[in-house]
mmCIF file of C-alpha atoms and ligand atoms in Angstrom:
data_model
loop_
_atom_site.group_PDB
_atom_site.id
_atom_site.type_symbol
_atom_site.label_atom_id
_atom_site.label_comp_id
_atom_site.label_asym_id
_atom_site.label_seq_id
_atom_site.Cartn_x
_atom_site.Cartn_y
_atom_site.Cartn_z
ATOM 1 C CA MET A 1 -9.892 -22.473 -9.042
ATOM 2 C CA LEU A 2 -12.944 -20.238 -9.963
ATOM 3 C CA ASN A 3 -14.225 -20.885 -13.431
ATOM 4 C CA ARG A 4 -15.079 -18.462 -16.043
ATOM 5 C CA GLY A 5 -18.188 -16.233 -14.729
ATOM 6 C CA GLU A 6 -17.802 -17.638 -10.557
ATOM 7 C CA PRO A 7 -17.894 -14.678 -8.381
ATOM 8 C CA MET A 8 -14.218 -13.373 -7.432
ATOM 9 C CA LYS A 9 -13.673 -15.195 -4.190
ATOM 10 C CA VAL A 10 -11.831 -13.112 -0.759
ATOM 11 C CA TYR A 11 -10.513 -14.396 2.244
ATOM 12 C CA LEU A 12 -12.280 -13.392 5.466
ATOM 13 C CA ASN A 13 -11.313 -14.549 9.133
ATOM 14 C CA GLY A 14 -10.099 -18.036 7.886
ATOM 15 C CA LYS A 15 -12.470 -18.769 4.693
ATOM 16 C CA PHE A 16 -13.045 -18.009 1.135
ATOM 17 C CA VAL A 17 -16.163 -16.298 0.482
ATOM 18 C CA ASP A 18 -17.797 -14.900 -2.495
ATOM 19 C CA LYS A 19 -17.183 -10.935 -2.745
ATOM 20 C CA GLU A 20 -20.763 -10.500 -2.369
ATOM 21 C CA ASP A 21 -21.087 -12.644 0.815
ATOM 22 C CA ALA A 22 -17.883 -11.080 2.597
ATOM 23 C CA LYS A 23 -19.716 -8.772 5.298
ATOM 24 C CA ILE A 24 -17.868 -7.441 8.849
ATOM 25 C CA SER A 25 -19.245 -5.685 11.415
ATOM 26 C CA ILE A 26 -20.540 -2.057 12.130
ATOM 27 C CA TYR A 27 -18.867 -2.717 15.487
ATOM 28 C CA ASP A 28 -15.606 -3.644 14.059
ATOM 29 C CA HIS A 29 -12.930 -0.916 15.221
ATOM 30 C CA GLY A 30 -11.260 -0.914 12.017
ATOM 31 C CA LEU A 31 -13.823 0.707 10.702
ATOM 32 C CA LEU A 32 -15.513 2.784 13.944
ATOM 33 C CA TYR A 33 -11.949 3.965 14.553
ATOM 34 C CA GLY A 34 -9.788 3.118 11.801
ATOM 35 C CA ASP A 35 -7.956 0.659 14.409
ATOM 36 C CA GLY A 36 -5.909 -1.622 12.031
ATOM 37 C CA VAL A 37 -3.274 -1.779 9.625
ATOM 38 C CA PHE A 38 -3.144 -3.122 5.796
ATOM 39 C CA GLU A 39 -0.882 -3.556 2.833
ATOM 40 C CA GLY A 40 -1.565 -2.899 -0.817
ATOM 41 C CA ILE A 41 0.824 -5.553 -2.890
ATOM 42 C CA ARG A 42 0.863 -5.997 -6.802
ATOM 43 C CA ALA A 43 1.265 -9.699 -8.106
ATOM 44 C CA TYR A 44 3.213 -9.547 -11.866
ATOM 45 C CA ASP A 45 2.771 -12.847 -14.300
ATOM 46 C CA GLY A 46 2.125 -15.213 -11.004
ATOM 47 C CA VAL A 47 4.932 -13.861 -8.580
ATOM 48 C CA ILE A 48 3.753 -11.732 -5.630
ATOM 49 C CA PHE A 49 6.144 -8.430 -5.696
ATOM 50 C CA LYS A 50 8.139 -8.530 -2.172
ATOM 51 C CA LEU A 51 5.516 -10.590 -0.365
ATOM 52 C CA LYS A 52 7.659 -11.444 2.463
ATOM 53 C CA GLU A 53 8.543 -7.307 2.405
ATOM 54 C CA HIS A 54 5.128 -6.672 2.806
ATOM 55 C CA VAL A 55 3.943 -9.003 5.397
ATOM 56 C CA ASP A 56 6.928 -8.039 7.676
ATOM 57 C CA ARG A 57 6.186 -4.292 7.221
ATOM 58 C CA LEU A 58 2.368 -5.388 8.169
ATOM 59 C CA TYR A 59 3.753 -7.080 11.085
ATOM 60 C CA ASP A 60 5.868 -3.799 12.084
ATOM 61 C CA SER A 61 2.556 -1.700 11.605
ATOM 62 C CA ALA A 62 0.733 -4.185 13.952
ATOM 63 C CA LYS A 63 3.644 -4.402 16.761
ATOM 64 C CA SER A 64 3.689 -0.229 16.639
ATOM 65 C CA ILE A 65 0.038 -0.374 17.549
ATOM 66 C CA LEU A 66 0.038 -3.510 19.883
ATOM 67 C CA LEU A 67 -2.347 -5.340 17.583
ATOM 68 C CA GLU A 68 -1.737 -9.129 18.238
ATOM 69 C CA MET A 69 -1.749 -11.161 14.832
ATOM 70 C CA PRO A 70 -3.800 -14.131 15.120
ATOM 71 C CA LEU A 71 -1.672 -15.973 12.183
ATOM 72 C CA SER A 72 1.968 -16.258 11.954
ATOM 73 C CA LYS A 73 3.883 -14.786 9.127
ATOM 74 C CA GLU A 74 4.152 -17.795 7.291
ATOM 75 C CA GLU A 75 0.210 -18.228 7.537
ATOM 76 C CA MET A 76 -0.129 -14.728 6.582
ATOM 77 C CA GLU A 77 1.992 -15.144 2.901
ATOM 78 C CA LYS A 78 -0.338 -18.408 2.341
ATOM 79 C CA VAL A 79 -3.282 -16.626 3.082
ATOM 80 C CA VAL A 80 -1.885 -14.031 0.266
ATOM 81 C CA VAL A 81 -0.854 -16.611 -2.103
ATOM 82 C CA GLU A 82 -4.360 -18.633 -2.059
ATOM 83 C CA THR A 83 -6.215 -15.845 -2.826
ATOM 84 C CA VAL A 84 -4.423 -14.889 -6.188
ATOM 85 C CA ARG A 85 -4.703 -18.934 -6.948
ATOM 86 C CA ILE A 86 -8.407 -19.296 -5.683
ATOM 87 C CA ASN A 87 -9.563 -16.192 -8.484
ATOM 88 C CA ASN A 88 -7.229 -17.530 -10.964
ATOM 89 C CA LEU A 89 -5.227 -14.239 -10.961
ATOM 90 C CA ARG A 90 -1.477 -13.667 -12.913
ATOM 91 C CA ASP A 91 -1.510 -9.974 -12.511
ATOM 92 C CA ALA A 92 -3.671 -8.495 -9.447
ATOM 93 C CA TYR A 93 -3.827 -5.601 -6.771
ATOM 94 C CA ILE A 94 -4.521 -7.502 -3.591
ATOM 95 C CA ARG A 95 -5.158 -5.461 -0.331
ATOM 96 C CA LEU A 96 -4.239 -7.383 2.985
ATOM 97 C CA VAL A 97 -6.195 -5.888 5.946
ATOM 98 C CA VAL A 98 -6.236 -6.950 9.465
ATOM 99 C CA THR A 99 -8.575 -4.676 12.139
ATOM 100 C CA ARG A 100 -8.743 -4.957 15.947
ATOM 101 C CA GLY A 101 -11.928 -6.988 15.688
ATOM 102 C CA ILE A 102 -15.747 -6.439 17.039
ATOM 103 C CA GLY A 103 -15.314 -4.316 20.060
ATOM 104 C CA ASP A 104 -18.009 -2.268 21.688
ATOM 105 C CA LEU A 105 -18.579 1.501 21.319
ATOM 106 C CA GLY A 106 -15.961 2.776 23.686
ATOM 107 C CA LEU A 107 -12.477 2.735 21.470
ATOM 108 C CA ASP A 108 -10.969 0.618 24.274
ATOM 109 C CA PRO A 109 -9.164 -1.917 21.991
ATOM 110 C CA ARG A 110 -8.700 -4.455 24.968
ATOM 111 C CA LYS A 111 -12.860 -4.797 24.144
ATOM 112 C CA CYS A 112 -11.778 -6.893 20.941
ATOM 113 C CA SER A 113 -10.980 -10.049 21.390
ATOM 114 C CA ASN A 114 -10.356 -11.163 17.803
ATOM 115 C CA PRO A 115 -8.625 -9.226 14.827
ATOM 116 C CA THR A 116 -10.499 -9.477 11.490
ATOM 117 C CA VAL A 117 -8.544 -10.772 8.911
ATOM 118 C CA PHE A 118 -9.525 -10.156 5.390
ATOM 119 C CA CYS A 119 -7.771 -10.536 1.727
ATOM 120 C CA ILE A 120 -9.024 -9.154 -1.636
ATOM 121 C CA ALA A 121 -7.088 -9.919 -4.954
ATOM 122 C CA GLU A 122 -8.035 -8.287 -7.984
ATOM 123 C CA PRO A 123 -7.001 -7.891 -11.522
ATOM 124 C CA MET A 124 -4.793 -5.928 -12.330
ATOM 125 C CA ASN A 125 -6.300 -1.995 -13.169
ATOM 126 C CA PRO A 126 -4.491 -0.138 -15.866
ATOM 127 C CA LEU A 127 -1.569 2.334 -14.590
ATOM 128 C CA LEU A 128 -2.012 5.493 -14.532
ATOM 129 C CA GLY A 129 0.119 8.770 -14.913
ATOM 130 C CA GLU A 130 2.555 6.615 -18.013
ATOM 131 C CA SER A 131 4.068 9.721 -19.618
ATOM 132 C CA GLY A 132 4.142 12.227 -16.564
ATOM 133 C CA ILE A 133 1.510 13.486 -13.855
ATOM 134 C CA ARG A 134 0.843 17.020 -12.450
ATOM 135 C CA ALA A 135 0.742 17.702 -9.047
ATOM 136 C CA ILE A 136 0.776 20.424 -6.104
ATOM 137 C CA THR A 137 1.733 21.001 -2.543
ATOM 138 C CA SER A 138 -0.974 20.728 -0.171
ATOM 139 C CA SER A 139 -1.497 22.830 2.824
ATOM 140 C CA ILE A 140 -2.578 20.087 5.078
ATOM 141 C CA ARG A 141 0.799 18.711 6.308
ATOM 142 C CA ARG A 142 2.111 15.051 6.864
ATOM 143 C CA LEU A 143 1.163 13.663 10.231
ATOM 144 C CA PRO A 144 4.474 14.369 12.515
ATOM 145 C CA VAL A 145 6.066 11.042 13.965
ATOM 146 C CA ASP A 146 5.144 12.103 17.189
ATOM 147 C CA VAL A 147 1.723 12.464 16.286
ATOM 148 C CA LEU A 148 0.244 9.056 14.000
ATOM 149 C CA ASN A 149 3.800 8.179 12.972
ATOM 150 C CA PRO A 150 3.476 7.342 8.987
ATOM 151 C CA ALA A 151 5.503 4.314 9.171
ATOM 152 C CA VAL A 152 2.751 2.701 10.465
ATOM 153 C CA LYS A 153 0.491 1.613 7.555
ATOM 154 C CA SER A 154 -2.804 2.101 9.538
ATOM 155 C CA LEU A 155 -6.119 2.299 8.388
ATOM 156 C CA ASN A 156 -6.349 5.748 9.234
ATOM 157 C CA TYR A 157 -5.471 7.461 5.950
ATOM 158 C CA LEU A 158 -7.512 10.987 6.627
ATOM 159 C CA ASN A 159 -4.252 13.088 6.420
ATOM 160 C CA SER A 160 -3.809 11.890 3.074
ATOM 161 C CA ILE A 161 -7.362 12.040 1.626
ATOM 162 C CA LEU A 162 -7.453 15.504 2.697
ATOM 163 C CA ALA A 163 -4.277 16.417 0.583
ATOM 164 C CA LYS A 164 -5.908 14.504 -2.247
ATOM 165 C CA ILE A 165 -8.924 16.330 -2.386
ATOM 166 C CA GLN A 166 -6.989 19.617 -2.843
ATOM 167 C CA ALA A 167 -5.037 18.128 -5.676
ATOM 168 C CA ASN A 168 -8.514 17.154 -7.044
ATOM 169 C CA TYR A 169 -9.948 20.540 -6.841
ATOM 170 C CA ALA A 170 -6.739 22.019 -8.324
ATOM 171 C CA GLY A 171 -7.525 19.465 -10.975
ATOM 172 C CA VAL A 172 -3.939 17.798 -11.074
ATOM 173 C CA ASP A 173 -3.246 13.988 -10.191
ATOM 174 C CA GLU A 174 -1.526 13.894 -6.934
ATOM 175 C CA ALA A 175 -0.666 16.412 -4.176
ATOM 176 C CA PHE A 176 2.609 16.330 -1.984
ATOM 177 C CA LEU A 177 2.542 16.893 1.543
ATOM 178 C CA LEU A 178 5.140 18.796 3.379
ATOM 179 C CA ASP A 179 6.170 17.678 7.187
ATOM 180 C CA SER A 180 5.312 20.141 9.946
ATOM 181 C CA GLU A 181 9.114 22.132 9.470
ATOM 182 C CA GLY A 182 7.710 22.797 5.374
ATOM 183 C CA TYR A 183 9.768 19.826 4.276
ATOM 184 C CA VAL A 184 8.752 17.459 1.484
ATOM 185 C CA VAL A 185 7.836 14.432 2.278
ATOM 186 C CA GLU A 186 5.730 12.398 0.222
ATOM 187 C CA GLY A 187 2.581 12.112 -1.743
ATOM 188 C CA THR A 188 -0.832 10.935 -0.544
ATOM 189 C CA GLY A 189 -0.209 6.961 -1.514
ATOM 190 C CA ASP A 190 3.578 7.310 -2.777
ATOM 191 C CA ASN A 191 7.100 8.340 -1.842
ATOM 192 C CA ILE A 192 9.108 11.018 -3.779
ATOM 193 C CA PHE A 193 12.272 11.747 -5.402
ATOM 194 C CA VAL A 194 14.225 14.868 -6.994
ATOM 195 C CA VAL A 195 17.263 14.112 -9.280
ATOM 196 C CA LYS A 196 20.104 17.439 -9.560
ATOM 197 C CA ASN A 197 23.031 17.095 -11.655
ATOM 198 C CA GLY A 198 22.687 13.448 -11.330
ATOM 199 C CA ILE A 199 22.182 12.649 -7.491
ATOM 200 C CA ILE A 200 19.354 11.347 -6.698
ATOM 201 C CA LYS A 201 17.383 12.071 -2.900
ATOM 202 C CA THR A 202 14.521 10.928 -1.166
ATOM 203 C CA PRO A 203 13.796 11.720 2.266
ATOM 204 C CA PRO A 204 15.328 9.706 5.173
ATOM 205 C CA VAL A 205 12.769 6.722 6.897
ATOM 206 C CA ALA A 206 12.938 8.604 10.482
ATOM 207 C CA SER A 207 11.071 11.649 8.581
ATOM 208 C CA SER A 208 7.215 11.637 8.270
ATOM 209 C CA VAL A 209 7.091 9.121 5.438
ATOM 210 C CA LEU A 210 6.099 5.468 5.108
ATOM 211 C CA ARG A 211 8.858 3.300 4.265
ATOM 212 C CA GLY A 212 8.015 2.464 0.553
ATOM 213 C CA ILE A 213 8.846 -1.297 -0.502
ATOM 214 C CA THR A 214 9.033 0.463 -4.014
ATOM 215 C CA ARG A 215 11.026 2.936 -2.622
ATOM 216 C CA ASP A 216 13.758 0.731 -1.529
ATOM 217 C CA THR A 217 13.414 -1.191 -4.405
ATOM 218 C CA VAL A 218 14.151 1.859 -6.654
ATOM 219 C CA ILE A 219 17.262 3.033 -4.728
ATOM 220 C CA ASP A 220 18.685 -0.787 -4.379
ATOM 221 C CA ILE A 221 18.197 -0.479 -8.538
ATOM 222 C CA ALA A 222 19.768 3.057 -8.626
ATOM 223 C CA LYS A 223 22.765 2.116 -6.497
ATOM 224 C CA GLU A 224 23.327 -0.933 -8.868
ATOM 225 C CA LEU A 225 23.120 0.956 -11.660
ATOM 226 C CA GLY A 226 25.929 3.332 -10.097
ATOM 227 C CA TYR A 227 24.050 6.472 -9.275
ATOM 228 C CA ILE A 228 24.370 8.369 -5.845
ATOM 229 C CA VAL A 229 21.398 7.943 -4.175
ATOM 230 C CA VAL A 230 21.088 10.194 -0.455
ATOM 231 C CA GLU A 231 18.014 9.693 1.952
ATOM 232 C CA GLU A 232 18.203 13.741 3.263
ATOM 233 C CA ARG A 233 15.422 16.506 4.178
ATOM 234 C CA ILE A 234 14.046 18.132 0.535
ATOM 235 C CA THR A 235 12.908 21.765 0.619
ATOM 236 C CA LEU A 236 10.115 22.937 -1.583
ATOM 237 C CA HIS A 237 12.736 24.899 -3.586
ATOM 238 C CA GLU A 238 14.458 21.667 -4.708
ATOM 239 C CA LEU A 239 11.219 20.236 -5.533
ATOM 240 C CA TYR A 240 11.005 23.336 -7.882
ATOM 241 C CA VAL A 241 14.131 23.201 -9.004
ATOM 242 C CA ALA A 242 14.720 19.446 -9.582
ATOM 243 C CA ASP A 243 16.304 18.281 -12.922
ATOM 244 C CA GLU A 244 13.563 15.270 -12.848
ATOM 245 C CA VAL A 245 10.819 14.417 -10.038
ATOM 246 C CA PHE A 246 9.269 10.826 -9.746
ATOM 247 C CA ILE A 247 7.083 9.429 -7.125
ATOM 248 C CA THR A 248 7.059 5.042 -6.483
ATOM 249 C CA GLY A 249 4.279 3.228 -4.993
ATOM 250 C CA THR A 250 2.631 -0.335 -5.412
ATOM 251 C CA ALA A 251 -0.189 1.083 -7.096
ATOM 252 C CA ALA A 252 1.780 4.024 -8.883
ATOM 253 C CA GLU A 253 4.789 1.806 -9.795
ATOM 254 C CA LEU A 254 7.385 4.724 -10.852
ATOM 255 C CA VAL A 255 5.856 7.461 -12.579
ATOM 256 C CA PRO A 256 7.375 10.971 -13.366
ATOM 257 C CA VAL A 257 6.090 14.344 -12.361
ATOM 258 C CA ILE A 258 6.269 16.653 -15.144
ATOM 259 C CA GLU A 259 4.815 19.869 -13.140
ATOM 260 C CA ILE A 260 4.411 20.930 -9.681
ATOM 261 C CA ASP A 261 2.570 23.947 -7.964
ATOM 262 C CA GLY A 262 3.075 25.570 -11.884
ATOM 263 C CA ARG A 263 6.352 24.752 -11.960
ATOM 264 C CA VAL A 264 7.511 22.472 -15.063
ATOM 265 C CA ILE A 265 9.853 19.740 -14.624
ATOM 266 C CA ASN A 266 12.276 18.520 -17.167
ATOM 267 C CA GLY A 267 10.320 20.500 -20.357
ATOM 268 C CA GLY A 268 7.227 18.223 -19.268
ATOM 269 C CA LYS A 269 8.645 15.508 -20.045
ATOM 270 C CA ILE A 270 10.340 12.264 -18.347
ATOM 271 C CA GLY A 271 13.700 12.149 -17.545
ATOM 272 C CA GLU A 272 16.829 9.863 -18.585
ATOM 273 C CA ILE A 273 17.652 8.620 -15.318
ATOM 274 C CA THR A 274 13.661 8.541 -14.168
ATOM 275 C CA ARG A 275 13.468 6.260 -17.701
ATOM 276 C CA ARG A 276 16.408 3.792 -16.909
ATOM 277 C CA LEU A 277 15.008 3.584 -13.488
ATOM 278 C CA LYS A 278 11.433 2.304 -14.288
ATOM 279 C CA GLU A 279 13.091 0.334 -17.487
ATOM 280 C CA GLU A 280 15.404 -1.877 -14.981
ATOM 281 C CA PHE A 281 12.052 -1.622 -12.188
ATOM 282 C CA ASN A 282 9.665 -3.158 -15.088
ATOM 283 C CA ARG A 283 12.412 -5.886 -15.232
ATOM 284 C CA VAL A 284 12.543 -6.777 -11.539
ATOM 285 C CA LYS A 285 9.286 -6.442 -10.668
ATOM 286 C CA ARG A 286 8.176 -9.874 -12.441
ATOM 287 C CA ILE A 287 11.389 -11.618 -10.536
ATOM 288 C CA LEU A 288 11.345 -10.249 -7.182
ATOM 289 C CA GLY A 289 8.825 -11.903 -5.056
ATOM 290 C CA THR A 290 6.924 -15.394 -4.568
ATOM 291 C CA LYS A 291 5.401 -17.623 -6.682
ATOM 292 C CA VAL A 292 1.461 -18.179 -6.892
ATOM 293 C CA TYR A 293 1.858 -21.052 -9.508
ATOM 294 C CA ASP A 294 4.270 -23.696 -9.385
HETATM 295 N N1 PMP B 1 3.630 6.674 1.141
HETATM 296 C C1 PMP B 1 2.434 6.505 1.650
HETATM 297 C C2 PMP B 1 1.426 7.457 2.228
HETATM 298 C C3 PMP B 1 1.604 5.143 0.526
HETATM 299 O O1 PMP B 1 0.202 4.900 0.915
HETATM 300 C C4 PMP B 1 2.376 4.180 0.238
HETATM 301 C C5 PMP B 1 1.652 2.883 -0.485
HETATM 302 N N2 PMP B 1 1.736 2.095 0.667
HETATM 303 C C6 PMP B 1 3.580 4.495 -0.228
HETATM 304 C C7 PMP B 1 4.671 5.651 0.634
HETATM 305 C C8 PMP B 1 4.289 3.672 -0.790
HETATM 306 O O2 PMP B 1 4.689 2.387 -0.427
HETATM 307 P P1 PMP B 1 4.869 1.201 -1.089
HETATM 308 O O3 PMP B 1 6.051 1.485 -2.454
HETATM 309 O O4 PMP B 1 5.305 0.110 -0.404
HETATM 310 O O5 PMP B 1 3.624 0.753 -1.887
#
């Protein structure tokens, strides 16, 4: 374990190395083509939130793009646990990445024989937007499922980045993307929920969304609290006239949205149902997961 003042260590291809010494090849297809998969994970008070679910999703993403994983799921979980442990962290943001590996300048994945695996754990960054964020809807459409299914958490995030750039130019915190039919699907790095007349609604997993682990957790919480949750398409009109809107994601956790394209939601304040779900999420996030320390 690290002592105070020692450089942070990251996992890279079977070894723990100082952060500054972690280098990958410029011929890595993760870099050249975005050919790879990843997970963003959090640890709360020494518990890695839903680690197994994150590793399962990583392996599903890899299977979908025919990327053969060099480690078993158990070994991959150990990599994450050890990366947190070696850096003496209790609260952390973790990035787990597997790329196709080193190839030549052609894009043929058969030229890449060894996937690159790395894992970074950093101290938890403070959360943004606790009291609510402002958002726009982006003119950039979310990738259709028959083009590059957003269910695959690949290293190619340009679709989200282009929408984020629009949010930046509009001077707001987040952009929501619509699908090619004009239904609201998700944020740049988060899932969306609307509440109307007490009913909670989020787009279905078969639409152009990443099936968020926070999304699924919040759906479970909401049902346990007795709310009706429906997974159905959401129109722009429904978004504008919602009683409450919130987003979920590993980085964001659960954040209220108080303005969308100039329409103020719930008088600009966090809604009652959002508040209850957030409270409950804050309770379970320290419990549901894998312990780092005995
Ligand atoms: N959608 C997108 C596009 C994302 O990048 C993320 C973050 N991984 C999410 C949704 C939320 O997923 P999760 O709750 O598993 O972090």
